[in-house]
């Protein structure tokens, strides 16, 4: 707008925008954070899974390496 406005009307306009648009932005941010957390939780087993009873498989691998030498 080409017209100049004072501090009071500018502050009131800013408060209006914050009250009207703020909740929509907040809700979008919460939805984005929730989606990111769900993706991370879905991949949790892939990130943290460790094979059980690794000793025997490692021992067999060591023995096969020694046999090749």
mmCIF file with all atom_site columns, C-alpha atoms in Angstrom:
data_model
loop_
_atom_site.group_PDB
_atom_site.id
_atom_site.type_symbol
_atom_site.label_atom_id
_atom_site.label_alt_id
_atom_site.label_comp_id
_atom_site.label_asym_id
_atom_site.label_entity_id
_atom_site.label_seq_id
_atom_site.pdbx_PDB_ins_code
_atom_site.Cartn_x
_atom_site.Cartn_y
_atom_site.Cartn_z
_atom_site.occupancy
_atom_site.B_iso_or_equiv
_atom_site.pdbx_formal_charge
_atom_site.auth_seq_id
_atom_site.auth_comp_id
_atom_site.auth_asym_id
_atom_site.auth_atom_id
_atom_site.pdbx_PDB_model_num
ATOM 1  C CA . UNK A 1 1  ? 0.000  0.000   0.000  1.00 0.00 ? 1  UNK A CA 1
ATOM 2  C CA . UNK A 1 2  ? 1.407  3.414   -0.868 1.00 0.00 ? 2  UNK A CA 1
ATOM 3  C CA . UNK A 1 3  ? -0.061 5.114   2.231  1.00 0.00 ? 3  UNK A CA 1
ATOM 4  C CA . UNK A 1 4  ? 2.082  5.498   5.328  1.00 0.00 ? 4  UNK A CA 1
ATOM 5  C CA . UNK A 1 5  ? 0.648  4.130   8.556  1.00 0.00 ? 5  UNK A CA 1
ATOM 6  C CA . UNK A 1 6  ? 1.689  4.911   12.086 1.00 0.00 ? 6  UNK A CA 1
ATOM 7  C CA . UNK A 1 7  ? 3.110  2.631   14.742 1.00 0.00 ? 7  UNK A CA 1
ATOM 8  C CA . UNK A 1 8  ? -0.232 1.931   16.395 1.00 0.00 ? 8  UNK A CA 1
ATOM 9  C CA . UNK A 1 9  ? -2.032 0.835   13.196 1.00 0.00 ? 9  UNK A CA 1
ATOM 10 C CA . UNK A 1 10 ? 1.030  -1.160  12.115 1.00 0.00 ? 10 UNK A CA 1
ATOM 11 C CA . UNK A 1 11 ? 1.117  -2.927  15.485 1.00 0.00 ? 11 UNK A CA 1
ATOM 12 C CA . UNK A 1 12 ? -2.595 -3.649  15.296 1.00 0.00 ? 12 UNK A CA 1
ATOM 13 C CA . UNK A 1 13 ? -2.180 -5.022  11.756 1.00 0.00 ? 13 UNK A CA 1
ATOM 14 C CA . UNK A 1 14 ? 0.695  -7.234  12.886 1.00 0.00 ? 14 UNK A CA 1
ATOM 15 C CA . UNK A 1 15 ? -1.357 -8.538  15.826 1.00 0.00 ? 15 UNK A CA 1
ATOM 16 C CA . UNK A 1 16 ? -4.240 -9.268  13.457 1.00 0.00 ? 16 UNK A CA 1
ATOM 17 C CA . UNK A 1 17 ? -1.968 -11.275 11.167 1.00 0.00 ? 17 UNK A CA 1
ATOM 18 C CA . UNK A 1 18 ? -0.461 -13.162 14.105 1.00 0.00 ? 18 UNK A CA 1
ATOM 19 C CA . UNK A 1 19 ? -3.880 -14.049 15.482 1.00 0.00 ? 19 UNK A CA 1
ATOM 20 C CA . UNK A 1 20 ? -5.336 -15.062 12.115 1.00 0.00 ? 20 UNK A CA 1
ATOM 21 C CA . UNK A 1 21 ? -2.373 -16.726 10.373 1.00 0.00 ? 21 UNK A CA 1
ATOM 22 C CA . UNK A 1 22 ? -0.325 -17.832 13.384 1.00 0.00 ? 22 UNK A CA 1
ATOM 23 C CA . UNK A 1 23 ? -2.419 -20.898 14.287 1.00 0.00 ? 23 UNK A CA 1
ATOM 24 C CA . UNK A 1 24 ? -2.315 -22.182 10.689 1.00 0.00 ? 24 UNK A CA 1
ATOM 25 C CA . UNK A 1 25 ? 1.471  -21.863 10.577 1.00 0.00 ? 25 UNK A CA 1
ATOM 26 C CA . UNK A 1 26 ? 1.791  -23.490 14.006 1.00 0.00 ? 26 UNK A CA 1
ATOM 27 C CA . UNK A 1 27 ? -0.452 -26.407 13.009 1.00 0.00 ? 27 UNK A CA 1
ATOM 28 C CA . UNK A 1 28 ? 1.550  -26.935 9.790  1.00 0.00 ? 28 UNK A CA 1
ATOM 29 C CA . UNK A 1 29 ? 4.799  -26.943 11.766 1.00 0.00 ? 29 UNK A CA 1
ATOM 30 C CA . UNK A 1 30 ? 3.400  -29.496 14.217 1.00 0.00 ? 30 UNK A CA 1
ATOM 31 C CA . UNK A 1 31 ? 2.189  -31.713 11.344 1.00 0.00 ? 31 UNK A CA 1
ATOM 32 C CA . UNK A 1 32 ? 5.613  -31.502 9.671  1.00 0.00 ? 32 UNK A CA 1
ATOM 33 C CA . UNK A 1 33 ? 7.402  -32.373 12.924 1.00 0.00 ? 33 UNK A CA 1
ATOM 34 C CA . UNK A 1 34 ? 5.037  -35.283 13.546 1.00 0.00 ? 34 UNK A CA 1
ATOM 35 C CA . UNK A 1 35 ? 5.588  -36.642 10.023 1.00 0.00 ? 35 UNK A CA 1
ATOM 36 C CA . UNK A 1 36 ? 9.355  -36.428 10.472 1.00 0.00 ? 36 UNK A CA 1
ATOM 37 C CA . UNK A 1 37 ? 9.205  -38.197 13.836 1.00 0.00 ? 37 UNK A CA 1
ATOM 38 C CA . UNK A 1 38 ? 7.001  -40.962 12.399 1.00 0.00 ? 38 UNK A CA 1
ATOM 39 C CA . UNK A 1 39 ? 9.495  -41.530 9.559  1.00 0.00 ? 39 UNK A CA 1
ATOM 40 C CA . UNK A 1 40 ? 12.316 -41.792 12.081 1.00 0.00 ? 40 UNK A CA 1
ATOM 41 C CA . UNK A 1 41 ? 10.370 -44.191 14.321 1.00 0.00 ? 41 UNK A CA 1
ATOM 42 C CA . UNK A 1 42 ? 9.400  -46.350 11.333 1.00 0.00 ? 42 UNK A CA 1
ATOM 43 C CA . UNK A 1 43 ? 13.100 -46.731 10.476 1.00 0.00 ? 43 UNK A CA 1
ATOM 44 C CA . UNK A 1 44 ? 14.162 -47.317 14.077 1.00 0.00 ? 44 UNK A CA 1
ATOM 45 C CA . UNK A 1 45 ? 14.641 -51.051 13.667 1.00 0.00 ? 45 UNK A CA 1
ATOM 46 C CA . UNK A 1 46 ? 16.784 -50.467 10.573 1.00 0.00 ? 46 UNK A CA 1
ATOM 47 C CA . UNK A 1 47 ? 18.895 -47.899 12.372 1.00 0.00 ? 47 UNK A CA 1
ATOM 48 C CA . UNK A 1 48 ? 19.447 -49.811 15.596 1.00 0.00 ? 48 UNK A CA 1
ATOM 49 C CA . UNK A 1 49 ? 19.113 -53.500 14.695 1.00 0.00 ? 49 UNK A CA 1
ATOM 50 C CA . UNK A 1 50 ? 22.087 -55.694 15.547 1.00 0.00 ? 50 UNK A CA 1
ATOM 51 C CA . UNK A 1 51 ? 22.349 -59.316 14.457 1.00 0.00 ? 51 UNK A CA 1
ATOM 52 C CA . UNK A 1 52 ? 22.207 -61.767 17.319 1.00 0.00 ? 52 UNK A CA 1
ATOM 53 C CA . UNK A 1 53 ? 24.847 -64.389 17.966 1.00 0.00 ? 53 UNK A CA 1
ATOM 54 C CA . UNK A 1 54 ? 27.524 -62.732 15.851 1.00 0.00 ? 54 UNK A CA 1
ATOM 55 C CA . UNK A 1 55 ? 30.397 -64.599 17.465 1.00 0.00 ? 55 UNK A CA 1
ATOM 56 C CA . UNK A 1 56 ? 29.931 -67.781 15.441 1.00 0.00 ? 56 UNK A CA 1
ATOM 57 C CA . UNK A 1 57 ? 29.556 -66.047 12.103 1.00 0.00 ? 57 UNK A CA 1
ATOM 58 C CA . UNK A 1 58 ? 32.650 -63.941 12.765 1.00 0.00 ? 58 UNK A CA 1
ATOM 59 C CA . UNK A 1 59 ? 34.586 -67.013 13.842 1.00 0.00 ? 59 UNK A CA 1
ATOM 60 C CA . UNK A 1 60 ? 33.610 -68.837 10.655 1.00 0.00 ? 60 UNK A CA 1
ATOM 61 C CA . UNK A 1 61 ? 34.667 -65.830 8.580  1.00 0.00 ? 61 UNK A CA 1
ATOM 62 C CA . UNK A 1 62 ? 38.041 -65.714 10.337 1.00 0.00 ? 62 UNK A CA 1
ATOM 63 C CA . UNK A 1 63 ? 38.562 -69.431 9.748  1.00 0.00 ? 63 UNK A CA 1
ATOM 64 C CA . UNK A 1 64 ? 37.756 -69.132 6.052  1.00 0.00 ? 64 UNK A CA 1
ATOM 65 C CA . UNK A 1 65 ? 40.213 -66.227 5.727  1.00 0.00 ? 65 UNK A CA 1
ATOM 66 C CA . UNK A 1 66 ? 42.946 -68.304 7.405  1.00 0.00 ? 66 UNK A CA 1
ATOM 67 C CA . UNK A 1 67 ? 42.197 -71.230 5.115  1.00 0.00 ? 67 UNK A CA 1
ATOM 68 C CA . UNK A 1 68 ? 42.646 -68.985 2.052  1.00 0.00 ? 68 UNK A CA 1
ATOM 69 C CA . UNK A 1 69 ? 46.054 -67.762 3.244  1.00 0.00 ? 69 UNK A CA 1
#
